[in-house]
Tab-separated table of N, CA and C in Angstrom:
chain	number	residue	atom	x	y	z
A	1	UNK	N	0.825	-1.196	0.000
A	1	UNK	CA	0.000	0.000	0.000
A	1	UNK	C	0.867	1.256	0.000
A	2	UNK	N	2.050	1.186	0.600
A	2	UNK	CA	2.930	2.343	0.659
A	2	UNK	C	3.381	2.762	-0.746
A	3	UNK	N	3.664	1.783	-1.602
A	3	UNK	CA	4.087	2.088	-2.966
A	3	UNK	C	2.979	2.817	-3.712
A	4	UNK	N	1.745	2.412	-3.489
A	4	UNK	CA	0.611	3.067	-4.136
A	4	UNK	C	0.489	4.517	-3.668
A	5	UNK	N	0.698	4.754	-2.389
A	5	UNK	CA	0.626	6.116	-1.856
A	5	UNK	C	1.739	6.986	-2.438
A	6	UNK	N	2.945	6.423	-2.596
A	6	UNK	CA	4.037	7.154	-3.232
A	6	UNK	C	3.688	7.468	-4.684
A	7	UNK	N	3.089	6.503	-5.353
A	7	UNK	CA	2.678	6.708	-6.743
A	7	UNK	C	1.641	7.829	-6.836
A	8	UNK	N	0.677	7.829	-5.961
A	8	UNK	CA	-0.362	8.860	-5.964
A	8	UNK	C	0.239	10.242	-5.679
A	9	UNK	N	1.171	10.312	-4.733
A	9	UNK	CA	1.804	11.584	-4.412
A	9	UNK	C	2.598	12.100	-5.609
A	10	UNK	N	3.334	11.218	-6.277
A	10	UNK	CA	4.104	11.607	-7.454
A	10	UNK	C	3.169	12.047	-8.582
A	11	UNK	N	2.093	11.326	-8.766
A	11	UNK	CA	1.105	11.678	-9.787
A	11	UNK	C	0.518	13.064	-9.521
A	12	UNK	N	0.147	13.317	-8.295
A	12	UNK	CA	-0.419	14.619	-7.943
A	12	UNK	C	0.593	15.742	-8.150
A	13	UNK	N	1.856	15.465	-7.845
A	13	UNK	CA	2.910	16.457	-8.054
A	13	UNK	C	3.076	16.768	-9.539
A	14	UNK	N	3.058	15.737	-10.373
A	14	UNK	CA	3.203	15.943	-11.815
A	14	UNK	C	2.006	16.686	-12.396
A	15	UNK	N	0.820	16.389	-11.921
A	15	UNK	CA	-0.375	17.079	-12.396
A	15	UNK	C	-0.310	18.561	-12.024
A	16	UNK	N	0.127	18.850	-10.803
A	16	UNK	CA	0.247	20.241	-10.371
A	16	UNK	C	1.317	20.972	-11.170
A	17	UNK	N	2.436	20.314	-11.446
A	17	UNK	CA	3.499	20.936	-12.233
A	17	UNK	C	3.025	21.212	-13.659
A	18	UNK	N	2.287	20.271	-14.243
A	18	UNK	CA	1.767	20.475	-15.596
A	18	UNK	C	0.787	21.640	-15.632
A	19	UNK	N	-0.040	21.760	-14.615
A	19	UNK	CA	-0.992	22.866	-14.560
A	19	UNK	C	-0.258	24.201	-14.433
A	20	UNK	N	0.798	24.241	-13.636
A	20	UNK	CA	1.577	25.470	-13.478
A	20	UNK	C	2.270	25.846	-14.785
A	21	UNK	N	2.818	24.860	-15.490
A	21	UNK	CA	3.473	25.141	-16.764
A	21	UNK	C	2.459	25.609	-17.803
A	22	UNK	N	1.286	25.017	-17.808
A	22	UNK	CA	0.233	25.424	-18.732
A	22	UNK	C	-0.186	26.869	-18.464
A	23	UNK	N	-0.323	27.211	-17.194
A	23	UNK	CA	-0.707	28.568	-16.826
A	23	UNK	C	0.375	29.571	-17.240
A	24	UNK	N	1.636	29.210	-17.035
A	24	UNK	CA	2.742	30.090	-17.422
A	24	UNK	C	2.783	30.270	-18.934
A	25	UNK	N	2.562	29.184	-19.676
A	25	UNK	CA	2.564	29.276	-21.137
A	25	UNK	C	1.428	30.164	-21.627
A	26	UNK	N	0.250	30.029	-21.036
A	26	UNK	CA	-0.883	30.869	-21.419
A	26	UNK	C	-0.622	32.339	-21.069
A	27	UNK	N	0.047	32.588	-19.942
A	27	UNK	CA	0.364	33.962	-19.555
A	27	UNK	C	1.361	34.575	-20.536
A	28	UNK	N	2.378	33.801	-20.954
A	28	UNK	CA	3.329	34.305	-21.944
A	28	UNK	C	2.638	34.582	-23.273
A	29	UNK	N	1.746	33.698	-23.649
A	29	UNK	CA	1.021	33.881	-24.912
A	29	UNK	C	0.143	35.137	-24.836
A	30	UNK	N	-0.507	35.360	-23.713
A	30	UNK	CA	-1.357	36.546	-23.544
A	30	UNK	C	-0.510	37.813	-23.545
A	31	UNK	N	0.664	37.761	-22.916
A	31	UNK	CA	1.538	38.929	-22.885
A	31	UNK	C	2.053	39.239	-24.284
A	32	UNK	N	2.341	38.205	-25.056
A	32	UNK	CA	2.820	38.396	-26.417
A	32	UNK	C	1.728	38.967	-27.314
A	33	UNK	N	0.502	38.531	-27.108
A	33	UNK	CA	-0.583	38.985	-27.978
A	33	UNK	C	-0.937	40.443	-27.697
A	34	UNK	N	-0.554	40.972	-26.541
A	34	UNK	CA	-0.828	42.359	-26.211
A	34	UNK	C	0.120	43.332	-26.885
A	35	UNK	N	1.254	42.830	-27.351
A	35	UNK	CA	2.232	43.695	-28.010
A	35	UNK	C	2.018	43.665	-29.516
A	36	UNK	N	2.625	44.623	-30.205
A	36	UNK	CA	2.509	44.694	-31.657
A	36	UNK	C	3.717	44.045	-32.322
A	37	UNK	N	3.962	42.797	-31.981
A	37	UNK	CA	5.076	42.059	-32.560
A	37	UNK	C	4.530	40.936	-33.433
A	38	UNK	N	5.345	40.443	-34.332
A	38	UNK	CA	4.913	39.282	-35.108
A	38	UNK	C	4.642	38.101	-34.182
A	39	UNK	N	3.980	37.120	-34.678
A	39	UNK	CA	3.550	36.017	-33.824
A	39	UNK	C	4.678	35.166	-33.275
A	40	UNK	N	5.709	34.937	-34.058
A	40	UNK	CA	6.767	34.080	-33.554
A	40	UNK	C	8.108	34.441	-34.134
A	41	UNK	N	9.150	33.807	-33.605
A	41	UNK	CA	10.494	34.046	-34.097
A	41	UNK	C	10.756	33.175	-35.321
A	42	UNK	N	11.524	33.704	-36.236
A	42	UNK	CA	11.945	32.955	-37.407
A	42	UNK	C	13.431	32.691	-37.257
A	43	UNK	N	13.834	31.482	-37.555
A	43	UNK	CA	15.235	31.124	-37.432
A	43	UNK	C	16.071	31.894	-38.440
A	44	UNK	N	17.232	32.366	-38.032
A	44	UNK	CA	18.119	33.127	-38.898
A	44	UNK	C	19.024	32.207	-39.703
A	45	UNK	N	18.932	30.917	-39.512
A	45	UNK	CA	19.793	29.969	-40.220
A	45	UNK	C	19.158	29.610	-41.561
A	46	UNK	N	19.450	30.425	-42.582
A	46	UNK	CA	18.853	30.214	-43.899
A	46	UNK	C	19.448	29.016	-44.623
A	47	UNK	N	20.682	28.688	-44.337
A	47	UNK	CA	21.353	27.599	-45.057
A	47	UNK	C	21.298	26.298	-44.267
A	48	UNK	N	20.206	26.087	-43.630
A	48	UNK	CA	20.068	24.904	-42.794
A	48	UNK	C	19.809	23.658	-43.628
A	49	UNK	N	19.093	23.814	-44.734
A	49	UNK	CA	18.759	22.676	-45.572
A	49	UNK	C	19.516	22.768	-46.896
A	50	UNK	N	19.777	21.650	-47.478
A	50	UNK	CA	20.505	21.573	-48.734
A	50	UNK	C	19.539	21.845	-49.885
A	51	UNK	N	20.033	22.524	-50.929
A	51	UNK	CA	19.186	22.787	-52.097
A	51	UNK	C	18.886	21.497	-52.838
A	52	UNK	N	17.679	21.413	-53.326
A	52	UNK	CA	17.304	20.256	-54.134
A	52	UNK	C	17.782	20.456	-55.554
A	53	UNK	N	17.945	19.369	-56.286
A	53	UNK	CA	18.425	19.453	-57.672
A	53	UNK	C	17.434	20.121	-58.584
């Protein structure tokens, strides 16, 4: 029974951490949408892929 209780405690911790990360991500997204910036960053590495024939 002790192993099950440890499992439940770990599960609850992971659920709480996921909820906190989700909330932080939504807050960053809301803060970004309030500014007049483009939606996302574009990589500056233009030569990342090889040209096709």
